[in-house]
PDB file of C-alpha atoms in Angstrom:
ATOM      1  CA  UNK X   1     -10.584  -9.434  11.487  1.00 56.00           C
ATOM      2  CA  UNK X   2     -10.791 -12.513   9.304  1.00 71.00           C
ATOM      3  CA  UNK X   3      -8.247 -15.246   9.638  1.00 79.00           C
ATOM      4  CA  UNK X   4      -5.898 -15.513   6.642  1.00 84.00           C
ATOM      5  CA  UNK X   5      -3.081 -17.795   5.647  1.00 86.00           C
ATOM      6  CA  UNK X   6      -0.605 -17.480   2.772  1.00 88.00           C
ATOM      7  CA  UNK X   7      -2.828 -19.369   0.387  1.00 91.00           C
ATOM      8  CA  UNK X   8      -5.985 -17.333   1.106  1.00 91.00           C
ATOM      9  CA  UNK X   9      -4.123 -14.062   0.965  1.00 91.00           C
ATOM     10  CA  UNK X  10      -2.381 -14.846  -2.300  1.00 89.00           C
ATOM     11  CA  UNK X  11      -5.694 -15.869  -3.821  1.00 92.00           C
ATOM     12  CA  UNK X  12      -7.179 -12.508  -2.733  1.00 91.00           C
ATOM     13  CA  UNK X  13      -4.267 -10.570  -4.210  1.00 93.00           C
ATOM     14  CA  UNK X  14      -4.440 -12.566  -7.479  1.00 92.00           C
ATOM     15  CA  UNK X  15      -8.192 -12.005  -7.749  1.00 93.00           C
ATOM     16  CA  UNK X  16      -7.765  -8.272  -7.072  1.00 91.00           C
ATOM     17  CA  UNK X  17      -5.111  -7.948  -9.742  1.00 90.00           C
ATOM     18  CA  UNK X  18      -7.281  -9.714 -12.321  1.00 93.00           C
ATOM     19  CA  UNK X  19     -10.028  -7.122 -11.742  1.00 94.00           C
ATOM     20  CA  UNK X  20      -7.759  -4.079 -11.936  1.00 93.00           C
ATOM     21  CA  UNK X  21      -8.104  -1.667 -14.794  1.00 95.00           C
ATOM     22  CA  UNK X  22      -5.293   0.045 -16.717  1.00 94.00           C
ATOM     23  CA  UNK X  23      -6.023   3.218 -14.625  1.00 96.00           C
ATOM     24  CA  UNK X  24      -5.272   1.431 -11.331  1.00 97.00           C
ATOM     25  CA  UNK X  25      -1.733   2.135 -10.048  1.00 97.00           C
ATOM     26  CA  UNK X  26      -1.551   0.605  -6.573  1.00 97.00           C
ATOM     27  CA  UNK X  27      -3.224  -1.720  -4.143  1.00 96.00           C
ATOM     28  CA  UNK X  28      -3.388  -1.657  -0.350  1.00 96.00           C
ATOM     29  CA  UNK X  29      -4.974  -3.431   2.587  1.00 95.00           C
ATOM     30  CA  UNK X  30      -8.115  -1.628   3.790  1.00 95.00           C
ATOM     31  CA  UNK X  31      -8.021  -2.460   7.525  1.00 93.00           C
ATOM     32  CA  UNK X  32     -11.563  -1.222   8.249  1.00 92.00           C
ATOM     33  CA  UNK X  33     -13.131  -3.516   5.702  1.00 91.00           C
ATOM     34  CA  UNK X  34     -10.523  -6.304   5.937  1.00 91.00           C
ATOM     35  CA  UNK X  35     -10.091  -6.233   2.160  1.00 93.00           C
ATOM     36  CA  UNK X  36      -7.785  -5.206  -0.706  1.00 95.00           C
ATOM     37  CA  UNK X  37      -8.489  -1.944  -2.440  1.00 96.00           C
ATOM     38  CA  UNK X  38      -6.933  -0.179  -5.424  1.00 97.00           C
ATOM     39  CA  UNK X  39      -6.312   3.419  -6.328  1.00 97.00           C
ATOM     40  CA  UNK X  40      -5.962   5.200  -9.623  1.00 97.00           C
ATOM     41  CA  UNK X  41      -3.669   8.261  -9.911  1.00 96.00           C
ATOM     42  CA  UNK X  42      -6.324  10.744  -8.822  1.00 97.00           C
ATOM     43  CA  UNK X  43      -7.411   8.689  -5.803  1.00 97.00           C
ATOM     44  CA  UNK X  44      -3.800   8.169  -4.769  1.00 96.00           C
ATOM     45  CA  UNK X  45      -3.090  11.886  -5.005  1.00 96.00           C
ATOM     46  CA  UNK X  46      -6.143  12.756  -2.844  1.00 96.00           C
ATOM     47  CA  UNK X  47      -5.081  10.146  -0.222  1.00 95.00           C
ATOM     48  CA  UNK X  48      -1.475  11.345   0.031  1.00 94.00           C
ATOM     49  CA  UNK X  49      -2.574  14.983   0.279  1.00 94.00           C
ATOM     50  CA  UNK X  50      -4.909  13.897   3.095  1.00 93.00           C
ATOM     51  CA  UNK X  51      -2.008  12.131   4.835  1.00 93.00           C
ATOM     52  CA  UNK X  52       0.202  15.176   4.474  1.00 92.00           C
ATOM     53  CA  UNK X  53      -2.441  17.430   5.996  1.00 94.00           C
ATOM     54  CA  UNK X  54      -2.897  15.197   9.033  1.00 91.00           C
ATOM     55  CA  UNK X  55       0.527  16.144  10.336  1.00 89.00           C
ATOM     56  CA  UNK X  56       0.939  12.890  12.309  1.00 90.00           C
ATOM     57  CA  UNK X  57       1.950  10.613   9.428  1.00 93.00           C
ATOM     58  CA  UNK X  58       5.482   9.797   8.220  1.00 95.00           C
ATOM     59  CA  UNK X  59       7.076   8.033   5.280  1.00 95.00           C
ATOM     60  CA  UNK X  60      10.518   6.566   6.005  1.00 94.00           C
ATOM     61  CA  UNK X  61      12.649   6.233   2.872  1.00 92.00           C
ATOM     62  CA  UNK X  62      14.106   2.896   4.075  1.00 92.00           C
ATOM     63  CA  UNK X  63      10.582   1.354   3.805  1.00 92.00           C
ATOM     64  CA  UNK X  64      10.368   2.307   0.091  1.00 93.00           C
ATOM     65  CA  UNK X  65      11.637  -0.749  -1.761  1.00 95.00           C
ATOM     66  CA  UNK X  66      11.053  -3.097  -4.669  1.00 96.00           C
ATOM     67  CA  UNK X  67       9.743  -6.599  -3.929  1.00 95.00           C
ATOM     68  CA  UNK X  68       9.085  -9.372  -6.425  1.00 94.00           C
ATOM     69  CA  UNK X  69       5.934 -11.463  -6.195  1.00 93.00           C
ATOM     70  CA  UNK X  70       5.493 -14.313  -8.662  1.00 90.00           C
ATOM     71  CA  UNK X  71       8.152 -12.757 -10.895  1.00 91.00           C
ATOM     72  CA  UNK X  72       6.484  -9.334 -11.043  1.00 92.00           C
ATOM     73  CA  UNK X  73       8.048  -6.208  -9.506  1.00 96.00           C
ATOM     74  CA  UNK X  74       6.071  -4.107  -7.004  1.00 96.00           C
ATOM     75  CA  UNK X  75       7.267  -0.842  -5.462  1.00 97.00           C
ATOM     76  CA  UNK X  76       6.152  -0.479  -1.823  1.00 96.00           C
ATOM     77  CA  UNK X  77       5.628   2.682   0.121  1.00 96.00           C
ATOM     78  CA  UNK X  78       4.772   2.402   3.800  1.00 96.00           C
ATOM     79  CA  UNK X  79       2.815   5.140   5.507  1.00 96.00           C
ATOM     80  CA  UNK X  80       3.137   5.163   9.307  1.00 96.00           C
ATOM     81  CA  UNK X  81       1.654   7.046  12.234  1.00 95.00           C
ATOM     82  CA  UNK X  82       4.460   8.881  14.058  1.00 94.00           C
ATOM     83  CA  UNK X  83       3.206   7.078  17.208  1.00 95.00           C
ATOM     84  CA  UNK X  84       4.451   3.602  16.300  1.00 93.00           C
ATOM     85  CA  UNK X  85       2.059   1.956  18.738  1.00 94.00           C
ATOM     86  CA  UNK X  86      -0.803   3.014  16.436  1.00 94.00           C
ATOM     87  CA  UNK X  87       0.569   1.186  13.391  1.00 95.00           C
ATOM     88  CA  UNK X  88      -1.031  -2.211  12.670  1.00 94.00           C
ATOM     89  CA  UNK X  89       0.739  -5.176  11.072  1.00 93.00           C
ATOM     90  CA  UNK X  90      -0.394  -5.566   7.554  1.00 93.00           C
ATOM     91  CA  UNK X  91      -1.605  -9.108   6.774  1.00 93.00           C
ATOM     92  CA  UNK X  92      -1.445  -8.530   2.980  1.00 93.00           C
ATOM     93  CA  UNK X  93       2.193  -7.513   3.176  1.00 93.00           C
ATOM     94  CA  UNK X  94       3.215 -10.346   5.455  1.00 91.00           C
ATOM     95  CA  UNK X  95       1.273 -13.221   3.835  1.00 91.00           C
ATOM     96  CA  UNK X  96       1.122 -12.065   0.225  1.00 92.00           C
ATOM     97  CA  UNK X  97       4.454 -10.328  -0.277  1.00 92.00           C
ATOM     98  CA  UNK X  98       6.637 -11.699   2.526  1.00 91.00           C
ATOM     99  CA  UNK X  99       7.229  -8.263   4.130  1.00 91.00           C
ATOM    100  CA  UNK X 100       6.682  -7.850   7.837  1.00 91.00           C
ATOM    101  CA  UNK X 101       5.912  -4.201   8.346  1.00 91.00           C
ATOM    102  CA  UNK X 102       3.795  -2.062  10.646  1.00 93.00           C
ATOM    103  CA  UNK X 103       1.801   0.692   9.071  1.00 95.00           C
ATOM    104  CA  UNK X 104      -0.128   1.105   5.845  1.00 96.00           C
ATOM    105  CA  UNK X 105       1.790  -0.277   2.840  1.00 96.00           C
ATOM    106  CA  UNK X 106       0.817   0.697  -0.687  1.00 97.00           C
ATOM    107  CA  UNK X 107       1.948  -1.617  -3.495  1.00 97.00           C
ATOM    108  CA  UNK X 108       2.590   0.305  -6.711  1.00 97.00           C
ATOM    109  CA  UNK X 109       2.955  -1.095 -10.178  1.00 96.00           C
ATOM    110  CA  UNK X 110       5.757   1.329 -11.104  1.00 97.00           C
ATOM    111  CA  UNK X 111       8.605   3.048  -9.252  1.00 97.00           C
ATOM    112  CA  UNK X 112       7.571   6.333 -10.935  1.00 97.00           C
ATOM    113  CA  UNK X 113       4.058   6.245  -9.381  1.00 97.00           C
ATOM    114  CA  UNK X 114       5.455   5.281  -5.949  1.00 97.00           C
ATOM    115  CA  UNK X 115       7.993   8.033  -6.075  1.00 96.00           C
ATOM    116  CA  UNK X 116       5.278  10.528  -7.165  1.00 95.00           C
ATOM    117  CA  UNK X 117       3.232   9.582  -4.037  1.00 96.00           C
ATOM    118  CA  UNK X 118       6.241  10.318  -1.855  1.00 95.00           C
ATOM    119  CA  UNK X 119       6.770  13.625  -3.624  1.00 94.00           C
ATOM    120  CA  UNK X 120       3.095  14.578  -3.102  1.00 93.00           C
ATOM    121  CA  UNK X 121       3.408  13.791   0.614  1.00 92.00           C
ATOM    122  CA  UNK X 122       6.724  15.592   1.160  1.00 89.00           C
ATOM    123  CA  UNK X 123       5.995  18.794  -0.871  1.00 83.00           C
TER     124      UNK X 123
END
């Protein structure tokens, strides 16, 4: 894993957001590649159906919140393994958004898209 500080992480997030298309609805830290990725609605739906079918993943409502970054609102959803020891700390969340959380956070542009992801998972 690369070494990041607040400045480097914020630069990565800003660069990612500049490259996003109108179809992109959320961003997340891709632990395997040590990078930021984005999803459009179809990709998000596929991912959350995959999570649902694993049967070992949970979404706790108290982790679903709104956080402001540079005056812009983001709606976070945190996916966690039921075995909490298997949840990594997310460097993007901690350094870029000021949220210390273990698991796999997804940063949505709108509350509606975030809530839709929760709905797909819980159906």
